[in-house]
Coordinates of C-alpha atoms and ligand atoms in Angstrom, one line a residue:
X1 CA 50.5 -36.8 -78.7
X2 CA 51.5 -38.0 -75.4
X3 CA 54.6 -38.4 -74.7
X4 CA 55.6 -41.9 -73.3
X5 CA 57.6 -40.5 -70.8
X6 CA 58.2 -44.3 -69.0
X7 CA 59.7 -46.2 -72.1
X8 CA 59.9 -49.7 -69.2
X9 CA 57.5 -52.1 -70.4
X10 CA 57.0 -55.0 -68.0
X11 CA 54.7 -57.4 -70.1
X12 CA 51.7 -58.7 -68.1
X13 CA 52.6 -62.3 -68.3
X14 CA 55.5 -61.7 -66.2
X15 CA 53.1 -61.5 -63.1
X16 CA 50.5 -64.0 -63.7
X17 CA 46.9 -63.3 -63.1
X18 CA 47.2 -63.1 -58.9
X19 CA 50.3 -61.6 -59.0
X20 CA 49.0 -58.6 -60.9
X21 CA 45.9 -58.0 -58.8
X22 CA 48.2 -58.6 -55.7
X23 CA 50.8 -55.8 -57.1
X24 CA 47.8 -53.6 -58.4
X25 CA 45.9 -53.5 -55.3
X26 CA 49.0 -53.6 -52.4
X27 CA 48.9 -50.1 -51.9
X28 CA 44.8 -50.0 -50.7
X29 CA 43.8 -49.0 -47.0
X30 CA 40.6 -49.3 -45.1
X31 CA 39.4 -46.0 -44.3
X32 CA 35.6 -47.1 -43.7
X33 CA 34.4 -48.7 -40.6
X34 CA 31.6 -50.1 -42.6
X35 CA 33.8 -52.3 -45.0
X36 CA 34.6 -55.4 -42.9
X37 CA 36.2 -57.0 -45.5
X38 CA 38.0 -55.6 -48.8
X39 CA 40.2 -57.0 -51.5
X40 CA 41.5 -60.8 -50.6
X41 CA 38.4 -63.2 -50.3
X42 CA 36.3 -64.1 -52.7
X43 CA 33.9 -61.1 -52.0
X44 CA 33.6 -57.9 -50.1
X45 CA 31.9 -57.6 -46.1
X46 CA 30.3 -54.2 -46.0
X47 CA 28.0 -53.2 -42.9
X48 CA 26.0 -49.9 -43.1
X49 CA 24.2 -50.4 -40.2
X50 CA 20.9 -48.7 -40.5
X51 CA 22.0 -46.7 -43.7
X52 CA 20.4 -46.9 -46.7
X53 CA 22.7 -48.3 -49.6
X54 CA 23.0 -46.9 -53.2
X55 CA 24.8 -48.5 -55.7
X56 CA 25.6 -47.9 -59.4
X57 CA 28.2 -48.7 -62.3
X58 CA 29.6 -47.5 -65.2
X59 CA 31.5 -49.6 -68.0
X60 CA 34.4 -47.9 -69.9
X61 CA 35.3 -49.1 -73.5
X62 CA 38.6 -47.8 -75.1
X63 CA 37.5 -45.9 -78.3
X64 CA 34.1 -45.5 -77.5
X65 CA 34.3 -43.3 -74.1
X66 CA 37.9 -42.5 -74.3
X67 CA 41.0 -42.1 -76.5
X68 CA 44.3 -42.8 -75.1
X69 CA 46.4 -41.0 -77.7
X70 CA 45.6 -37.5 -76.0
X71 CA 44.0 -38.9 -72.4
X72 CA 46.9 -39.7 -70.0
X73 CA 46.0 -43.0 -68.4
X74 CA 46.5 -42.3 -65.0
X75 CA 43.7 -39.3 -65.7
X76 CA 41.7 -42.3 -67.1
X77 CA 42.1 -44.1 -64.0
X78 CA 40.7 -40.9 -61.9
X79 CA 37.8 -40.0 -64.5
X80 CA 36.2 -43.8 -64.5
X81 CA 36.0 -43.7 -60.7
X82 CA 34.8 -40.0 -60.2
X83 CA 32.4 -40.2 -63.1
X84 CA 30.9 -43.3 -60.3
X85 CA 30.9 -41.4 -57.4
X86 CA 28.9 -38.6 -59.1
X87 CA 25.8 -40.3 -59.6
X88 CA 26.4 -41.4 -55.4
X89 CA 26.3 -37.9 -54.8
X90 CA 23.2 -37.6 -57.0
X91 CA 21.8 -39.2 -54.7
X92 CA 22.2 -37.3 -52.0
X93 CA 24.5 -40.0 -50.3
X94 CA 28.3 -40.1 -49.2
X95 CA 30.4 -42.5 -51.4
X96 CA 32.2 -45.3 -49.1
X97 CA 33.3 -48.2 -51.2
X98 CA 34.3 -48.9 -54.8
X99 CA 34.7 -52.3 -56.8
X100 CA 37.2 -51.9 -60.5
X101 CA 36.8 -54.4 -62.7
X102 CA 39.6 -53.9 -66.0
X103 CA 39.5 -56.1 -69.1
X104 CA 43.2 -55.5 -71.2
X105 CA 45.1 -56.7 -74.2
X106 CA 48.3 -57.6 -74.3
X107 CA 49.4 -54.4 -75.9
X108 CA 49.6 -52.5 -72.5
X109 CA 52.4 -53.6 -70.3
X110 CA 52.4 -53.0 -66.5
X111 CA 53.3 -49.4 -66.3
X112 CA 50.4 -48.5 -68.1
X113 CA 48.3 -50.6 -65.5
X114 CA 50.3 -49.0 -62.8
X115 CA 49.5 -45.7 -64.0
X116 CA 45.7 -46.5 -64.2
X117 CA 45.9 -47.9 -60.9
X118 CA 47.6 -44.5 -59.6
X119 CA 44.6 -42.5 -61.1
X120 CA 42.3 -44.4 -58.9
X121 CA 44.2 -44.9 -55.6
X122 CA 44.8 -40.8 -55.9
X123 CA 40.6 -40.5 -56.5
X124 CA 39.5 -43.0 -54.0
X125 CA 42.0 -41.0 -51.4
X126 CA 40.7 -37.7 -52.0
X127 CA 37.0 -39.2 -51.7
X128 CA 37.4 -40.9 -49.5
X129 CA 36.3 -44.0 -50.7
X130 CA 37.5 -47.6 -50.1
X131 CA 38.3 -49.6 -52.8
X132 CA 36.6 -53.2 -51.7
X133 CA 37.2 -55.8 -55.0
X134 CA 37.0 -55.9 -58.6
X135 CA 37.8 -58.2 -61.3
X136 CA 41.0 -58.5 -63.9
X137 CA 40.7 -60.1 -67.0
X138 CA 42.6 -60.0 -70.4
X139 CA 40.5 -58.4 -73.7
X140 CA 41.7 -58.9 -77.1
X141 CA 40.6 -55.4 -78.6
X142 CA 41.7 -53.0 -76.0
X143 CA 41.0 -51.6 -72.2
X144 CA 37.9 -51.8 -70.8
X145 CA 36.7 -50.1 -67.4
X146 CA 34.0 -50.9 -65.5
X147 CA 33.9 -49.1 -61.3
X148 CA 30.7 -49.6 -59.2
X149 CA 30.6 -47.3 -56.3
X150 CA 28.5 -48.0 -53.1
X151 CA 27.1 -45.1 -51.1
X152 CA 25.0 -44.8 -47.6
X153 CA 22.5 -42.2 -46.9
X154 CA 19.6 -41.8 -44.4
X155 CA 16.2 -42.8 -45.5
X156 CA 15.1 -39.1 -44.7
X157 CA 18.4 -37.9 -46.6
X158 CA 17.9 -39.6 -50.4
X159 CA 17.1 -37.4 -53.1
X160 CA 15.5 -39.2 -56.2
X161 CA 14.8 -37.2 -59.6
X162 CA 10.9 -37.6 -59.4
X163 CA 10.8 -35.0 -56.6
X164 CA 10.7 -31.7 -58.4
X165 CA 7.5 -29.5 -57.6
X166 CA 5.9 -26.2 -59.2
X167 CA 7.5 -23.2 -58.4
X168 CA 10.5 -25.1 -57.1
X169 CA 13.8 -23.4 -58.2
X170 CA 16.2 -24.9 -61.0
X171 CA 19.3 -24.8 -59.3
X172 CA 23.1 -25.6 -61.3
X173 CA 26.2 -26.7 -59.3
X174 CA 29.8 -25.0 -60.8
X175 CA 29.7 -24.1 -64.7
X176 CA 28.4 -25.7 -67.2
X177 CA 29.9 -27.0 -71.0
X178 CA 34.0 -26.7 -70.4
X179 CA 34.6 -30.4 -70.5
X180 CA 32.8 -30.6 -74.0
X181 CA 35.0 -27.7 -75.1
X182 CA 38.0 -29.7 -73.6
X183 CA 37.4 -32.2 -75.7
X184 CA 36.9 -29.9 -79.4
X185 CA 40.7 -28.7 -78.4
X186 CA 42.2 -32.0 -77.5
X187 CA 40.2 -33.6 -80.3
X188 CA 41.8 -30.8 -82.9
X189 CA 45.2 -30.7 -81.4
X190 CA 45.1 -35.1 -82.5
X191 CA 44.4 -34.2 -85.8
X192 CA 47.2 -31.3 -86.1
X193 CA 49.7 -34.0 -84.7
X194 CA 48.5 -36.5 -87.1
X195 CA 49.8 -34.0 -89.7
X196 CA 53.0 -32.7 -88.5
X197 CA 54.3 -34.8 -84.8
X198 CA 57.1 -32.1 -84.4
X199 CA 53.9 -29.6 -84.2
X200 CA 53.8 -28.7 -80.2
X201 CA 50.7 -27.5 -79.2
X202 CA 50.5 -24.5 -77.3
X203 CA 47.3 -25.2 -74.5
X204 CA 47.9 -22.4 -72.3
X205 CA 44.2 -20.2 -73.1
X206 CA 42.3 -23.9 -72.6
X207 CA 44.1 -24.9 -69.7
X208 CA 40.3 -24.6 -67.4
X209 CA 38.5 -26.6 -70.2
X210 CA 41.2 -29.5 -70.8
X211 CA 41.1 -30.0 -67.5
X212 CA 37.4 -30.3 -66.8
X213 CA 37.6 -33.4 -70.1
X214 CA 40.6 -35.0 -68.5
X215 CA 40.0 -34.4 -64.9
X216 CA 36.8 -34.1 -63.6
X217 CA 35.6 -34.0 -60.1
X218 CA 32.6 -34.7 -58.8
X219 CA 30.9 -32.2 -56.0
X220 CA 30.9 -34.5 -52.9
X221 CA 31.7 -30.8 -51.6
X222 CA 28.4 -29.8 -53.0
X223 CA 26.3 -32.5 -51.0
X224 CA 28.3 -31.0 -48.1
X225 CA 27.1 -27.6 -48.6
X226 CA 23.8 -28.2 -49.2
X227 CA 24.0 -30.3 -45.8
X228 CA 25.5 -27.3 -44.1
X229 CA 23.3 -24.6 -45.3
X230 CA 20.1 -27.1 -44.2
X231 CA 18.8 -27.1 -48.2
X232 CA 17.3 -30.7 -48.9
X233 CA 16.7 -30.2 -53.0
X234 CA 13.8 -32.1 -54.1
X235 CA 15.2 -33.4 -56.8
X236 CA 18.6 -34.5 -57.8
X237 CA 20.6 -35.3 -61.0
X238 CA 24.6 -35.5 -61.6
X239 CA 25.1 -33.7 -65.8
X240 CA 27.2 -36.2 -67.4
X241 CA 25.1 -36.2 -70.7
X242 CA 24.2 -32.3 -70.9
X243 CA 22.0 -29.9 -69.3
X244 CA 19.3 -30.8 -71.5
X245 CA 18.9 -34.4 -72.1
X246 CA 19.3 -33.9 -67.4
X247 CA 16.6 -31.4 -67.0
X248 CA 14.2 -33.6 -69.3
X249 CA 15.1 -36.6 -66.9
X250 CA 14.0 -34.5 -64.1
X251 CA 10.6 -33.1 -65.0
X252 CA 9.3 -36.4 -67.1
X253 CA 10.2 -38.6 -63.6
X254 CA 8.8 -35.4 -61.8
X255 CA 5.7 -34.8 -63.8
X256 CA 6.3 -31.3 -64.2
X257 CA 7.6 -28.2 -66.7
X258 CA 10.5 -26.0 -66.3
X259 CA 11.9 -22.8 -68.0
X260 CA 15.3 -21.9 -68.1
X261 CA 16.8 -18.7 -68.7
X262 CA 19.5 -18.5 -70.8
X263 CA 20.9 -15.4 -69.5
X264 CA 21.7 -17.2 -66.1
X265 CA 23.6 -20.3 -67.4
X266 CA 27.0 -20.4 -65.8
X267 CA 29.9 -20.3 -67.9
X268 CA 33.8 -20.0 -67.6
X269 CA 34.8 -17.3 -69.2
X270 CA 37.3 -20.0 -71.5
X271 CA 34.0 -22.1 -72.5
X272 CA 32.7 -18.4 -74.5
X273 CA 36.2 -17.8 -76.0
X274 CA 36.7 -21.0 -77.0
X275 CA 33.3 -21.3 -78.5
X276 CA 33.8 -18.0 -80.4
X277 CA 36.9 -19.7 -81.8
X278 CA 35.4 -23.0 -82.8
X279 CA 32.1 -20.5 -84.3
X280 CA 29.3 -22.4 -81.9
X281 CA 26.8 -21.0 -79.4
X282 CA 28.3 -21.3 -76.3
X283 CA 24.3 -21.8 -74.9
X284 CA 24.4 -24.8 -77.2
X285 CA 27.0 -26.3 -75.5
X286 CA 25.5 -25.6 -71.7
X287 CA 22.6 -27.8 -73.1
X288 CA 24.0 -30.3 -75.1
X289 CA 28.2 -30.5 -74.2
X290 CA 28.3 -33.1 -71.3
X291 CA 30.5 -34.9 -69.2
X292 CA 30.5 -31.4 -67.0
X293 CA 30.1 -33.6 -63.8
X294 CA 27.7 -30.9 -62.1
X295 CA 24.7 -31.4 -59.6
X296 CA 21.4 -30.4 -61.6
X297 CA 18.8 -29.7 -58.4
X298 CA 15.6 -28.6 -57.5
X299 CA 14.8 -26.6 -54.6
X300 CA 11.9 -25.2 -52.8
X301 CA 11.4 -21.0 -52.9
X302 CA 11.8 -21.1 -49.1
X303 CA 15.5 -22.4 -49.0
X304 CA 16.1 -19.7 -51.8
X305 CA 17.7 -17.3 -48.7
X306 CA 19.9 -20.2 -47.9
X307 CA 21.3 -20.4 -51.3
X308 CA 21.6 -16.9 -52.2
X309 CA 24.4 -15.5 -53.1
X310 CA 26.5 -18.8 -52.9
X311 CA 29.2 -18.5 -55.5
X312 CA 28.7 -22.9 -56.0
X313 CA 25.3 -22.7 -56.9
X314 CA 23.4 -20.8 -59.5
X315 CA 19.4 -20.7 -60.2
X316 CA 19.1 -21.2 -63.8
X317 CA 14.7 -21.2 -63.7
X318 CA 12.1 -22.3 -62.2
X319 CA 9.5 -25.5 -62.4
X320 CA 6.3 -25.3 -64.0
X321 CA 2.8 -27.4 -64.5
X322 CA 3.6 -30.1 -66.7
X323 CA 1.3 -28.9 -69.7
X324 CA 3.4 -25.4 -69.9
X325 CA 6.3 -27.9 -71.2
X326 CA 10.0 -27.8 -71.1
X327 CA 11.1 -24.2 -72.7
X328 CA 14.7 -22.5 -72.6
X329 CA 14.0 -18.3 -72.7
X330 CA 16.3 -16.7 -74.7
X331 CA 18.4 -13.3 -73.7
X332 CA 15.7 -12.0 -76.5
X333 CA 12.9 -13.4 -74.7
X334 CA 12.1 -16.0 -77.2
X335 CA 10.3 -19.2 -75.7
X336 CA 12.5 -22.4 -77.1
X337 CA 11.3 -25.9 -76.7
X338 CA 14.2 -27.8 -75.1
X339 CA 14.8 -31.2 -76.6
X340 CA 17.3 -34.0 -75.9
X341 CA 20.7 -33.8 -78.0
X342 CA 22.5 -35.4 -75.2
X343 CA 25.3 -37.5 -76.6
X344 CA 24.0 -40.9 -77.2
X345 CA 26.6 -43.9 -76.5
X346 CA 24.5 -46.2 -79.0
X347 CA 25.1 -43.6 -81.9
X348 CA 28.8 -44.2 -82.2
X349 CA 27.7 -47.9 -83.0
X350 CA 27.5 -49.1 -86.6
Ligands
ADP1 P1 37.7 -64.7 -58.2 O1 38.4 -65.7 -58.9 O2 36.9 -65.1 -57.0 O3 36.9 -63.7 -59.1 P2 39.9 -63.0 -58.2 O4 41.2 -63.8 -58.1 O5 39.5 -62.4 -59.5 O6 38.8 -63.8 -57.5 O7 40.1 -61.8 -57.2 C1 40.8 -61.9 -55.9 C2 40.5 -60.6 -55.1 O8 41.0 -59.5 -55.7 C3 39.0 -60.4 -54.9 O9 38.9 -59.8 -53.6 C4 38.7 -59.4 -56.0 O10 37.6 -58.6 -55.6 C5 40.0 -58.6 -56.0 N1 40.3 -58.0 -57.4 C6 40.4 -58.7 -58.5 N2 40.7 -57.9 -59.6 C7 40.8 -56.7 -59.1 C8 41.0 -55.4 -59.6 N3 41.3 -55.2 -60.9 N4 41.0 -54.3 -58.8 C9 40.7 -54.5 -57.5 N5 40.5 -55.6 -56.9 C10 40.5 -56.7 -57.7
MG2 MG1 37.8 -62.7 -60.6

């Protein structure tokens, strides 16, 4: 569906092992004080001083988290390392260093490696994040990702999911369920093209959603924000598997209830067309979709002035005592028990 637009194919053997990482890596700056050493010995030198250091991975797998016949590669490249730094800004913390490790067969010559590798320089530029090691290896199946990212915070700064109190406010970064509906079109548009390849498929009315599945950005600008406008939330969570399966995580580490109102889930106006089109409940989707990317937060009724009115953020409900459960309230004022449909990487698995 893609069009190889760069018919060169440079096999990897040509470079050997070093000579790859070497040419893969060449074009990586310092732009963090606190890494002291990066790529070239045989591990990184960070010093954060009297941060606090978060750290957490994520592994890739061709087929299972993404399809190359309609996901660009150099988007892949970008999406594995933002999807990283999300969870850093989960966290409350500022994202300074990442490690990519890549496992490939020999069915992808160097330009496609190139092309990942262009994906994450452009991603660790814009956020500002240095890219410290990795490892390169060869996979006989296909491409395999794996990014850590490494973050620093002050102790008083961190923001953990077991925070949210009663009364707090339920507070949503951005809009919720485009990246889901991203994937239904790109998803239909392979099977059209499995049918007729001259077909051309005309993306122009999903050009918001396809880009919130292909590119997704994580809200390091949200962080800022919420540091400007002097809002600590007491709880923190990034949505990668669906506003559901997120808000459980929250109140079960928390302890507590919450009610959200359906009537103030934030969606682009392209997630409710589309969803007309495909015949599903857009409010399904908000819950269940994923891979949106978004800060899930609770914040205490005093800060609600500071928030108010901020285009970025919207209050979605409100946290309850734990025994008055999880419940979504309908636009007909219906009381729905919300349950975990979140996408499950284990179900794909025979
Ligand atoms: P070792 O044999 O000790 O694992 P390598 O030869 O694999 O060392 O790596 C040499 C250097 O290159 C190390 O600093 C390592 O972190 C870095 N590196 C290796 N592969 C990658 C990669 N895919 N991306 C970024 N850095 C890498
Ligand atoms: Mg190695």
């Amino acid at each position: 569906m893609i069009e190889d637009k760069n018919p060169q194919r440079t096999s990897l053997e040509e470079l050997g092992e070093f000579g790859l990482i070497e040419h893969l890596t060449k074009n990586f700056d310092i732009k963090h004080s606190s890494t002291l050493t990066g790529i070239g010995d045989d591990a990184a030198v960070l010093d954060h001083k009297s941060k606090q250091i978060v750290v957490t991975t994520d592994l890739l797998i061709e087929n299972v988290h993404f399809d190359l016949s309609y996901v660009p590669i150099k988007h892949l490249g970008y999406k594995a390392v933002v999807v990283n730094l999300s969870d850093v800004y989960a966290m409350n913390a500022d994202a300074t260093q990442i490690t990519v490790s890549i496992a490939v067969s020999n069915r992808f010559p160097l330009e496609a490696l190139e092309a990942l590798y262009a994906g994450i320089e452009t991603a660790a530029k814009l956020y500002n994040v240095d890219v410290v090691g990795g490892d390169t290896t060869s996979s006989t199946t296909g491409l395999i990702i794996s990014v850590t990212a490494i973050g620093e915070v002050n102790e008083a700064e961190v923001v953990l999911r077991s925070g949210a109190k009663v009364n707090d406010l339920l507070v949503v970064s951005g809009d919720i369920g485009a990246a889901y509906m991203g994937l239904q079109v790109l998803e239909r548009e392979k099977e059209v093209f499995k049918v007729n390849p001259q077909n051309q498929p005309d993306l122009d009315s999903y050009t918001y959603i396809i880009e919130r599945q292909l590119k997704p950005e994580a809200r390091k600008d949200i962080v800022e924000l919420l540091k400007k406008l002097d809002v600590k939330p007491t709880s923190m969570i990034d949505i990668s598997d669906g506003l559901s399966s997120e808000v459980i995580h929250l109140c079960k580490q928390s302890d507590v209830g919450v009610e959200i109102y359906e009537n103030k889930i934030p969606l682009d106006p392209q997630v409710i067309s589309t969803c007309e089109e495909f015949n599903i409940d857009s409010t399904t989707i908000a819950l269940n979709g994923g891979e949106d990317y978004e800060l899930l937060m609770t914040i205490s009724q005093e800060d609600f002035p500071k928030i108010k009115g901020n285009p970025n953020l919207t209050v979605i409900g409100y946290i309850t005592e734990k025994n008055r459960g999880m419940h979504l309230i309908t636009r007909g004022e219906q009381a729905i028990p919300i349950i975990a449909k979140g996408w499950n990487a284990l179900e794909n698995q025979a």
